[in-house]
mmCIF file of C-alpha atoms in Angstrom:
data_model
loop_
_atom_site.group_PDB
_atom_site.id
_atom_site.type_symbol
_atom_site.label_atom_id
_atom_site.label_comp_id
_atom_site.label_asym_id
_atom_site.label_seq_id
_atom_site.Cartn_x
_atom_site.Cartn_y
_atom_site.Cartn_z
ATOM 1 C CA MET H 21 -1.252 0.109 58.740
ATOM 2 C CA SER H 22 1.401 1.301 56.301
ATOM 3 C CA THR H 23 0.713 2.320 52.698
ATOM 4 C CA VAL H 24 2.623 -0.715 51.450
ATOM 5 C CA THR H 25 0.635 -3.054 53.667
ATOM 6 C CA ALA H 26 -2.650 -1.458 52.621
ATOM 7 C CA ALA H 27 -1.781 -1.813 48.945
ATOM 8 C CA ARG H 28 -0.801 -5.446 49.464
ATOM 9 C CA ASP H 29 -4.043 -6.192 51.261
ATOM 10 C CA GLY H 30 -6.163 -4.523 48.613
ATOM 11 C CA GLY H 31 -6.774 -1.417 50.693
ATOM 12 C CA PRO H 32 -7.347 2.184 49.579
ATOM 13 C CA ALA H 33 -3.846 2.599 48.183
ATOM 14 C CA SER H 34 -4.478 -0.116 45.571
ATOM 15 C CA ALA H 35 -7.842 1.281 44.478
ATOM 16 C CA PRO H 36 -6.465 3.762 41.893
ATOM 17 C CA SER H 37 -4.378 1.008 40.310
ATOM 18 C CA HIS H 38 -7.369 -1.327 40.040
ATOM 19 C CA THR H 39 -9.500 1.489 38.632
ATOM 20 C CA ARG H 40 -6.953 2.253 35.938
ATOM 21 C CA ARG H 41 -6.801 -1.405 34.961
ATOM 22 C CA LEU H 42 -10.575 -1.604 34.772
ATOM 23 C CA ILE H 43 -10.720 1.503 32.580
ATOM 24 C CA ALA H 44 -7.964 0.105 30.366
ATOM 25 C CA VAL H 45 -9.931 -3.123 29.863
ATOM 26 C CA LEU H 46 -13.182 -1.285 29.165
ATOM 27 C CA VAL H 47 -11.443 0.863 26.549
ATOM 28 C CA LEU H 48 -9.130 -1.739 25.038
ATOM 29 C CA VAL H 49 -11.665 -4.525 24.470
ATOM 30 C CA PRO H 50 -14.087 -2.443 22.336
ATOM 31 C CA VAL H 51 -11.164 -0.986 20.388
ATOM 32 C CA LEU H 52 -9.787 -4.446 19.599
ATOM 33 C CA ALA H 53 -13.261 -5.713 18.700
ATOM 34 C CA ALA H 54 -13.816 -2.765 16.372
ATOM 35 C CA LEU H 55 -10.382 -3.260 14.804
ATOM 36 C CA ALA H 56 -11.050 -6.957 14.200
ATOM 37 C CA LEU H 57 -14.484 -6.240 12.747
ATOM 38 C CA TRP H 58 -13.014 -3.592 10.449
ATOM 39 C CA ALA H 59 -10.160 -5.849 9.301
ATOM 40 C CA PHE H 60 -12.455 -8.803 8.545
ATOM 41 C CA ALA H 61 -15.791 -7.240 7.594
ATOM 42 C CA TRP H 62 -14.672 -4.265 5.500
ATOM 43 C CA PRO H 63 -12.879 -6.289 2.789
ATOM 44 C CA ALA H 64 -15.712 -8.833 2.762
ATOM 45 C CA ALA H 65 -18.338 -6.119 2.354
ATOM 46 C CA ARG H 66 -16.366 -4.425 -0.438
ATOM 47 C CA THR H 67 -15.457 -7.533 -2.411
ATOM 48 C CA ALA H 68 -15.444 -6.519 -6.078
ATOM 49 C CA PRO H 69 -12.937 -6.478 -8.955
ATOM 50 C CA HIS H 70 -10.332 -3.716 -8.744
ATOM 51 C CA ASP H 71 -8.087 -3.619 -11.823
ATOM 52 C CA LEU H 72 -8.508 -7.374 -12.188
ATOM 53 C CA PRO H 73 -6.174 -8.578 -14.979
ATOM 54 C CA LEU H 74 -8.322 -9.798 -17.880
ATOM 55 C CA GLY H 75 -7.284 -10.679 -21.411
ATOM 56 C CA VAL H 76 -9.003 -9.799 -24.677
ATOM 57 C CA ALA H 77 -7.900 -11.759 -27.740
ATOM 58 C CA GLY H 78 -8.598 -11.330 -31.424
ATOM 59 C CA PRO H 79 -8.200 -8.710 -34.164
ATOM 60 C CA ALA H 80 -8.285 -5.136 -32.883
ATOM 61 C CA ALA H 81 -11.354 -4.256 -34.943
ATOM 62 C CA ALA H 82 -13.262 -7.244 -33.570
ATOM 63 C CA THR H 83 -12.281 -6.736 -29.918
ATOM 64 C CA ALA H 84 -13.115 -3.033 -29.779
ATOM 65 C CA GLN H 85 -16.745 -3.680 -28.882
ATOM 66 C CA VAL H 86 -15.761 -6.189 -26.190
ATOM 67 C CA GLU H 87 -13.335 -3.722 -24.625
ATOM 68 C CA GLU H 88 -15.982 -1.014 -24.708
ATOM 69 C CA ARG H 89 -18.412 -3.211 -22.781
ATOM 70 C CA LEU H 90 -15.766 -4.170 -20.228
ATOM 71 C CA ALA H 91 -14.869 -0.489 -19.800
ATOM 72 C CA ARG H 92 -18.397 0.141 -18.555
ATOM 73 C CA HIS H 93 -17.340 -1.619 -15.359
ATOM 74 C CA ASP H 94 -15.357 1.424 -14.271
ATOM 75 C CA GLY H 95 -12.029 0.426 -12.671
ATOM 76 C CA ALA H 96 -12.994 -3.242 -12.506
ATOM 77 C CA PHE H 97 -10.683 -4.719 -15.138
ATOM 78 C CA GLU H 98 -7.127 -4.207 -16.309
ATOM 79 C CA ILE H 99 -7.248 -5.172 -19.975
ATOM 80 C CA HIS H 100 -4.420 -7.174 -21.554
ATOM 81 C CA ARG H 101 -4.569 -7.581 -25.344
ATOM 82 C CA TYR H 102 -3.538 -10.770 -27.145
ATOM 83 C CA ALA H 103 -3.405 -11.752 -30.770
ATOM 84 C CA ASP H 104 -5.274 -15.034 -30.512
ATOM 85 C CA GLU H 105 -6.670 -17.696 -28.193
ATOM 86 C CA ALA H 106 -3.346 -19.499 -27.829
ATOM 87 C CA ASP H 107 -1.656 -16.392 -26.450
ATOM 88 C CA ALA H 108 -4.571 -15.809 -24.095
ATOM 89 C CA ARG H 109 -4.336 -19.378 -22.792
ATOM 90 C CA ASP H 110 -0.596 -18.957 -22.225
ATOM 91 C CA ALA H 111 -1.249 -15.775 -20.243
ATOM 92 C CA ILE H 112 -3.729 -17.586 -17.992
ATOM 93 C CA GLU H 113 -1.319 -20.471 -17.420
ATOM 94 C CA ASP H 114 1.456 -17.974 -16.622
ATOM 95 C CA ARG H 115 -0.855 -16.243 -14.105
ATOM 96 C CA THR H 116 -0.667 -12.959 -16.004
ATOM 97 C CA VAL H 117 -4.477 -12.771 -16.253
ATOM 98 C CA TYR H 118 -7.357 -14.533 -14.513
ATOM 99 C CA GLY H 119 -9.268 -15.097 -17.731
ATOM 100 C CA ALA H 120 -9.822 -13.824 -21.253
ATOM 101 C CA VAL H 121 -12.529 -13.018 -23.763
ATOM 102 C CA VAL H 122 -11.649 -14.409 -27.179
ATOM 103 C CA VAL H 123 -13.492 -13.018 -30.205
ATOM 104 C CA THR H 124 -14.184 -15.808 -32.707
ATOM 105 C CA PRO H 125 -16.267 -15.928 -35.924
ATOM 106 C CA GLN H 126 -18.927 -17.835 -33.968
ATOM 107 C CA GLY H 127 -19.025 -15.232 -31.208
ATOM 108 C CA PRO H 128 -17.157 -14.353 -27.992
ATOM 109 C CA GLU H 129 -15.594 -17.211 -26.070
ATOM 110 C CA LEU H 130 -14.729 -16.919 -22.359
ATOM 111 C CA LEU H 131 -11.599 -18.495 -20.913
ATOM 112 C CA THR H 132 -11.430 -18.822 -17.140
ATOM 113 C CA SER H 133 -9.373 -20.583 -14.449
ATOM 114 C CA THR H 134 -11.126 -21.909 -11.372
ATOM 115 C CA ALA H 135 -7.709 -22.946 -10.008
ATOM 116 C CA ALA H 136 -6.710 -19.287 -9.889
ATOM 117 C CA SER H 137 -9.998 -18.293 -8.256
ATOM 118 C CA ALA H 138 -13.416 -19.889 -8.463
ATOM 119 C CA VAL H 139 -14.964 -16.595 -7.339
ATOM 120 C CA VAL H 140 -13.292 -14.683 -10.158
ATOM 121 C CA ALA H 141 -14.288 -17.348 -12.693
ATOM 122 C CA GLN H 142 -17.926 -16.982 -11.655
ATOM 123 C CA LEU H 143 -17.644 -13.199 -11.775
ATOM 124 C CA LEU H 144 -16.268 -13.298 -15.317
ATOM 125 C CA GLN H 145 -19.116 -15.521 -16.416
ATOM 126 C CA GLN H 146 -21.583 -12.988 -15.062
ATOM 127 C CA ALA H 147 -19.724 -10.087 -16.676
ATOM 128 C CA SER H 148 -19.694 -11.829 -20.060
ATOM 129 C CA ALA H 149 -23.406 -12.616 -19.978
ATOM 130 C CA ASP H 150 -24.259 -9.468 -21.934
ATOM 131 C CA MET H 151 -21.716 -10.464 -24.600
ATOM 132 C CA ASN H 152 -23.614 -13.627 -25.491
ATOM 133 C CA ALA H 153 -20.543 -15.812 -25.097
ATOM 134 C CA VAL H 154 -20.890 -18.983 -27.128
ATOM 135 C CA ARG H 155 -19.008 -21.107 -24.607
ATOM 136 C CA THR H 156 -16.852 -21.014 -21.482
ATOM 137 C CA VAL H 157 -13.597 -22.962 -21.175
ATOM 138 C CA ASP H 158 -11.875 -23.618 -17.837
ATOM 139 C CA VAL H 159 -8.235 -23.468 -18.919
ATOM 140 C CA VAL H 160 -6.743 -24.419 -15.525
ATOM 141 C CA PRO H 161 -9.505 -26.107 -13.528
ATOM 142 C CA ALA H 162 -9.530 -26.543 -9.774
ATOM 143 C CA PRO H 163 -9.146 -30.090 -8.410
ATOM 144 C CA GLU H 164 -12.239 -32.270 -8.610
ATOM 145 C CA ASN H 165 -12.178 -32.711 -4.833
ATOM 146 C CA ASP H 166 -12.089 -28.963 -4.249
ATOM 147 C CA PRO H 167 -13.848 -27.249 -7.171
ATOM 148 C CA ARG H 168 -14.478 -24.035 -5.211
ATOM 149 C CA GLY H 169 -11.055 -23.769 -3.591
ATOM 150 C CA ALA H 170 -12.596 -24.101 -0.137
ATOM 151 C CA ALA H 171 -9.784 -26.310 1.167
ATOM 152 C CA LEU H 172 -7.116 -23.844 0.057
ATOM 153 C CA ASN H 173 -8.981 -21.019 1.769
ATOM 154 C CA ALA H 174 -9.419 -23.102 4.915
ATOM 155 C CA SER H 175 -5.674 -23.796 5.107
ATOM 156 C CA VAL H 176 -4.715 -20.152 5.699
ATOM 157 C CA LEU H 177 -5.805 -19.960 9.335
ATOM 158 C CA PRO H 178 -4.357 -23.324 10.498
ATOM 159 C CA LEU H 179 -0.968 -22.537 8.953
ATOM 160 C CA ALA H 180 -0.962 -19.087 10.571
ATOM 161 C CA LEU H 181 -1.868 -20.658 13.913
ATOM 162 C CA ALA H 182 0.879 -23.261 13.490
ATOM 163 C CA GLY H 183 3.424 -20.505 12.919
ATOM 164 C CA ILE H 184 2.172 -18.477 15.875
ATOM 165 C CA ALA H 185 2.207 -21.541 18.141
ATOM 166 C CA THR H 186 5.719 -22.529 17.076
ATOM 167 C CA GLY H 187 7.183 -19.069 17.610
ATOM 168 C CA SER H 188 5.412 -18.715 20.950
ATOM 169 C CA VAL H 189 6.562 -22.115 22.256
ATOM 170 C CA VAL H 190 10.168 -21.496 21.221
ATOM 171 C CA THR H 191 10.089 -18.159 23.046
ATOM 172 C CA LEU H 192 8.333 -19.402 26.185
ATOM 173 C CA LEU H 193 10.678 -22.405 26.478
ATOM 174 C CA GLY H 194 13.579 -19.992 26.598
ATOM 175 C CA LEU H 195 15.328 -21.296 23.489
ATOM 176 C CA ARG H 196 17.836 -18.785 22.157
ATOM 177 C CA GLY H 197 20.353 -18.352 19.392
ATOM 178 C CA LEU H 198 21.097 -21.282 17.110
ATOM 179 C CA ARG H 199 18.928 -23.635 19.172
ATOM 180 C CA ALA H 200 15.907 -21.420 18.586
ATOM 181 C CA VAL H 201 16.713 -21.156 14.872
ATOM 182 C CA ALA H 202 17.055 -24.942 14.596
ATOM 183 C CA ALA H 203 13.752 -25.469 16.420
ATOM 184 C CA LEU H 204 11.910 -22.986 14.198
ATOM 185 C CA ILE H 205 13.267 -24.473 10.974
ATOM 186 C CA GLY H 206 12.725 -28.055 12.105
ATOM 187 C CA ALA H 207 9.138 -27.394 13.161
ATOM 188 C CA ALA H 208 8.389 -25.613 9.866
ATOM 189 C CA VAL H 209 9.732 -28.572 7.880
ATOM 190 C CA LEU H 210 7.544 -30.989 9.834
ATOM 191 C CA VAL H 211 4.474 -28.747 9.433
ATOM 192 C CA GLY H 212 5.074 -28.547 5.685
ATOM 193 C CA ILE H 213 5.335 -32.321 5.374
ATOM 194 C CA ALA H 214 2.283 -32.978 7.544
ATOM 195 C CA ALA H 215 0.163 -30.363 5.762
ATOM 196 C CA THR H 216 1.091 -31.714 2.325
ATOM 197 C CA ALA H 217 0.368 -35.266 3.416
ATOM 198 C CA ILE H 218 -3.130 -34.168 4.401
ATOM 199 C CA ALA H 219 -3.908 -31.779 1.531
ATOM 200 C CA ASP H 220 -2.230 -33.661 -1.318
ATOM 201 C CA SER H 221 -1.925 -37.335 -0.401
ATOM 202 C CA TRP H 222 -5.159 -37.691 1.591
ATOM 203 C CA LEU H 223 -7.638 -35.017 0.464
ATOM 204 C CA ASN H 224 -6.237 -34.683 -3.090
ATOM 205 C CA VAL H 225 -6.929 -30.950 -3.203
ATOM 206 C CA LEU H 226 -3.414 -30.070 -4.431
ATOM 207 C CA ASN H 227 -2.052 -31.174 -7.809
ATOM 208 C CA GLY H 228 1.569 -30.040 -7.874
ATOM 209 C CA ASP H 229 4.921 -31.577 -7.056
ATOM 210 C CA TRP H 230 4.641 -33.031 -3.554
ATOM 211 C CA TRP H 231 7.948 -31.788 -2.163
ATOM 212 C CA THR H 232 7.577 -28.354 -3.726
ATOM 213 C CA GLU H 233 4.213 -28.012 -2.021
ATOM 214 C CA ALA H 234 5.737 -29.164 1.272
ATOM 215 C CA ALA H 235 8.522 -26.599 0.923
ATOM 216 C CA SER H 236 5.997 -23.853 0.199
ATOM 217 C CA LEU H 237 3.841 -24.729 3.200
ATOM 218 C CA GLY H 238 6.906 -25.027 5.414
ATOM 219 C CA LEU H 239 8.254 -21.661 4.259
ATOM 220 C CA ALA H 240 4.890 -20.003 4.949
ATOM 221 C CA THR H 241 4.913 -21.454 8.467
ATOM 222 C CA LEU H 242 8.520 -20.411 9.070
ATOM 223 C CA ALA H 243 7.798 -16.843 7.956
ATOM 224 C CA VAL H 244 5.193 -16.528 10.723
ATOM 225 C CA SER H 245 7.021 -18.437 13.458
ATOM 226 C CA ALA H 246 10.301 -16.598 12.835
ATOM 227 C CA ALA H 247 8.518 -13.237 12.971
ATOM 228 C CA ILE H 248 6.908 -14.194 16.301
ATOM 229 C CA ALA H 249 10.110 -15.462 17.891
ATOM 230 C CA GLY H 250 12.260 -12.708 16.378
ATOM 231 C CA LEU H 251 10.157 -9.821 17.648
ATOM 232 C CA ALA H 252 9.859 -11.496 21.053
ATOM 233 C CA ALA H 253 13.651 -11.870 21.171
ATOM 234 C CA LEU H 254 14.078 -8.133 20.569
ATOM 235 C CA ILE H 255 11.341 -6.606 22.733
ATOM 236 C CA GLY H 256 10.249 -9.418 25.031
ATOM 237 C CA PRO H 257 7.027 -11.454 25.353
ATOM 238 C CA ALA H 258 4.978 -8.474 24.100
ATOM 239 C CA GLY H 259 6.454 -9.232 20.690
ATOM 240 C CA ILE H 260 4.386 -12.418 20.551
ATOM 241 C CA GLY H 261 1.157 -10.459 20.877
ATOM 242 C CA ILE H 262 2.176 -7.781 18.380
ATOM 243 C CA ALA H 263 3.346 -10.160 15.652
ATOM 244 C CA ALA H 264 0.430 -12.543 16.203
ATOM 245 C CA GLY H 265 -1.989 -9.629 16.054
ATOM 246 C CA VAL H 266 -0.620 -8.487 12.699
ATOM 247 C CA VAL H 267 -0.858 -11.989 11.243
ATOM 248 C CA MET H 268 -4.349 -12.730 12.564
ATOM 249 C CA LEU H 269 -6.008 -9.308 12.237
ATOM 250 C CA PHE H 270 -4.536 -8.319 8.884
ATOM 251 C CA GLY H 271 -2.699 -11.213 7.256
ATOM 252 C CA ASN H 272 -5.566 -13.679 7.462
ATOM 253 C CA PRO H 273 -8.526 -11.590 6.173
ATOM 254 C CA TRP H 274 -6.362 -9.676 3.692
ATOM 255 C CA SER H 275 -4.773 -12.766 2.119
ATOM 256 C CA GLY H 276 -7.252 -12.910 -0.766
ATOM 257 C CA ALA H 277 -7.429 -16.691 -0.380
ATOM 258 C CA ALA H 278 -11.209 -16.788 -0.623
ATOM 259 C CA SER H 279 -11.284 -14.784 -3.865
ATOM 260 C CA ALA H 280 -8.216 -12.934 -5.174
ATOM 261 C CA PRO H 281 -6.105 -9.966 -4.042
ATOM 262 C CA GLN H 282 -7.635 -7.851 -6.818
ATOM 263 C CA MET H 283 -11.086 -8.550 -5.390
ATOM 264 C CA LEU H 284 -10.238 -6.712 -2.165
ATOM 265 C CA PRO H 285 -10.368 -2.924 -1.745
ATOM 266 C CA GLU H 286 -7.074 -1.120 -2.052
ATOM 267 C CA PRO H 287 -4.637 -1.018 -0.397
ATOM 268 C CA VAL H 288 -5.850 -4.156 1.384
ATOM 269 C CA GLY H 289 -5.162 -6.438 -1.586
ATOM 270 C CA THR H 290 -1.586 -5.183 -1.957
ATOM 271 C CA ILE H 291 -0.752 -5.155 1.754
ATOM 272 C CA GLY H 292 -2.138 -8.659 2.117
ATOM 273 C CA GLN H 293 0.414 -9.974 -0.381
ATOM 274 C CA TRP H 294 3.229 -8.487 1.701
ATOM 275 C CA LEU H 295 2.148 -10.525 4.734
ATOM 276 C CA PRO H 296 2.890 -14.258 5.152
ATOM 277 C CA PRO H 297 -0.699 -15.605 4.818
ATOM 278 C CA GLY H 298 -1.292 -13.793 1.522
ATOM 279 C CA ALA H 299 2.119 -14.582 0.073
ATOM 280 C CA GLY H 300 1.831 -18.195 1.241
ATOM 281 C CA THR H 301 -1.556 -18.656 -0.413
ATOM 282 C CA THR H 302 -0.373 -17.173 -3.709
ATOM 283 C CA LEU H 303 2.764 -19.316 -3.652
ATOM 284 C CA LEU H 304 0.780 -22.488 -2.968
ATOM 285 C CA ARG H 305 -1.597 -21.787 -5.867
ATOM 286 C CA SER H 306 1.346 -21.231 -8.201
ATOM 287 C CA VAL H 307 3.262 -24.392 -7.331
ATOM 288 C CA SER H 308 0.202 -26.609 -7.033
ATOM 289 C CA PHE H 309 -1.825 -25.616 -10.099
ATOM 290 C CA PHE H 310 0.420 -23.544 -12.408
ATOM 291 C CA ASP H 311 3.780 -25.371 -12.410
ATOM 292 C CA GLY H 312 5.399 -22.577 -10.403
ATOM 293 C CA ALA H 313 4.311 -19.693 -12.629
ATOM 294 C CA ALA H 314 4.484 -16.321 -10.812
ATOM 295 C CA ALA H 315 5.904 -18.029 -7.713
ATOM 296 C CA THR H 316 9.048 -15.912 -7.432
ATOM 297 C CA GLY H 317 7.415 -12.847 -5.862
ATOM 298 C CA PRO H 318 5.583 -14.580 -3.006
ATOM 299 C CA ALA H 319 8.524 -16.919 -2.398
ATOM 300 C CA LEU H 320 10.854 -13.935 -1.952
ATOM 301 C CA THR H 321 8.336 -12.243 0.356
ATOM 302 C CA LEU H 322 8.184 -15.294 2.617
ATOM 303 C CA THR H 323 11.961 -15.707 2.497
ATOM 304 C CA TRP H 324 12.454 -12.119 3.650
ATOM 305 C CA TRP H 325 10.044 -12.620 6.535
ATOM 306 C CA ALA H 326 11.825 -15.826 7.546
ATOM 307 C CA ALA H 327 15.325 -14.360 7.164
ATOM 308 C CA LEU H 328 14.531 -11.192 9.090
ATOM 309 C CA GLY H 329 12.787 -13.161 11.825
ATOM 310 C CA LEU H 330 15.645 -15.634 12.246
ATOM 311 C CA GLY H 331 18.126 -12.769 12.151
ATOM 312 C CA ALA H 332 16.181 -11.042 14.919
ATOM 313 C CA VAL H 333 16.297 -14.249 16.977
ATOM 314 C CA LEU H 334 20.093 -14.357 16.707
ATOM 315 C CA LEU H 335 20.456 -10.633 17.352
ATOM 316 C CA GLY H 336 18.198 -10.736 20.398
ATOM 317 C CA SER H 337 20.139 -13.675 21.788
ATOM 318 C CA ALA H 338 23.451 -11.886 21.269
ATOM 319 C CA LEU H 339 22.206 -8.716 22.945
ATOM 320 C CA LYS H 340 20.815 -10.623 25.913
ATOM 321 C CA GLY H 341 24.041 -12.606 26.248
ATOM 322 C CA ARG H 342 26.045 -9.373 26.299
ATOM 323 C CA VAL H 343 23.823 -7.929 29.026
ATOM 324 C CA GLU H 344 24.193 -11.082 31.124
ATOM 325 C CA THR H 345 27.964 -10.971 30.681
ATOM 326 C CA ASP H 346 28.276 -7.284 31.538
ATOM 327 C CA ALA H 347 26.060 -7.501 34.640
ATOM 328 C CA PRO H 348 28.551 -9.487 36.808
ATOM 329 C CA LYS H 349 31.375 -7.197 35.707
ATOM 330 C CA ALA H 350 29.435 -4.130 36.781
ATOM 331 C CA THR H 351 28.607 -5.786 40.122
ATOM 332 C CA ARG H 352 32.277 -6.569 40.800
ATOM 333 C CA GLU H 353 33.330 -3.040 39.915
ATOM 334 C CA LEU H 354 30.783 -1.527 42.297
ATOM 335 C CA SER H 355 31.600 -3.912 45.143
ATOM 336 C CA PRO H 356 33.717 -2.302 47.897
ATOM 337 C CA VAL H 357 37.274 -3.550 48.251
ATOM 338 C CA GLY H 358 37.566 -5.603 51.465
#
């Protein structure tokens, strides 16, 4: 029996190959499990304020004691000073700070925003307990149907999966060039409309302009799907796994959707805002609850992801078309003259 025949029949020649594959699986699976556990569990276990923007309003002499008490939480808060309560409210509505402590003649008053983060609002209430705050005011409240922001947090994974599925299907169906671009954009538009119909029209957990929300959700989906299809167009089907792995292992748990980016350990909070799930969540909060305040940064991040991904789709298609065109020419040149 020849070596080729033995290998085909699963004989001794194929044993080393099977052994290597078995070893690869035994090594790769624990590594991936450990990586996933690290990416998800580490930020969750280290959830705490890290330079969380917080306002302090009132005369300098009156706010000194408040700032001193906040400073005891080493590295927890980034203090922004305001002249009065009106300025502090404006800062919260502009998404400059998550809340503020206002010094009044009656005592400290706490301003929060559950729409920005219910977790942060609760944290600020706990931190202000030793200040004997006379009252707490929710300047920008979360929707009545989603007071804890659970629906917004739950939307991160489905949108990421929708983007991954779209990019994968476009790649596996063999769509290339402008057809692939049209399919990716069209699917993202439909996902944005469907998601807004569910979250806004049915569940009433979003309060912003309907079409702006749909555009935001569609752009977040396109950023993921274009990245999947674009990387696959450049390096092949392996690009699907690489891009999907980045989105699922890092983008999802590092998005800060459940709390806030500043509640995650650094540099996780910052990196998460550079990835589509984090930027998409921040953009949706801004357009739904804050009239678009601070929406420019995340919108540009998603646009870059989408533009680069779609550009990669077109580039990959052009390169593959050139290879297919050059192959017959090379065959003709090498063919003997009859």
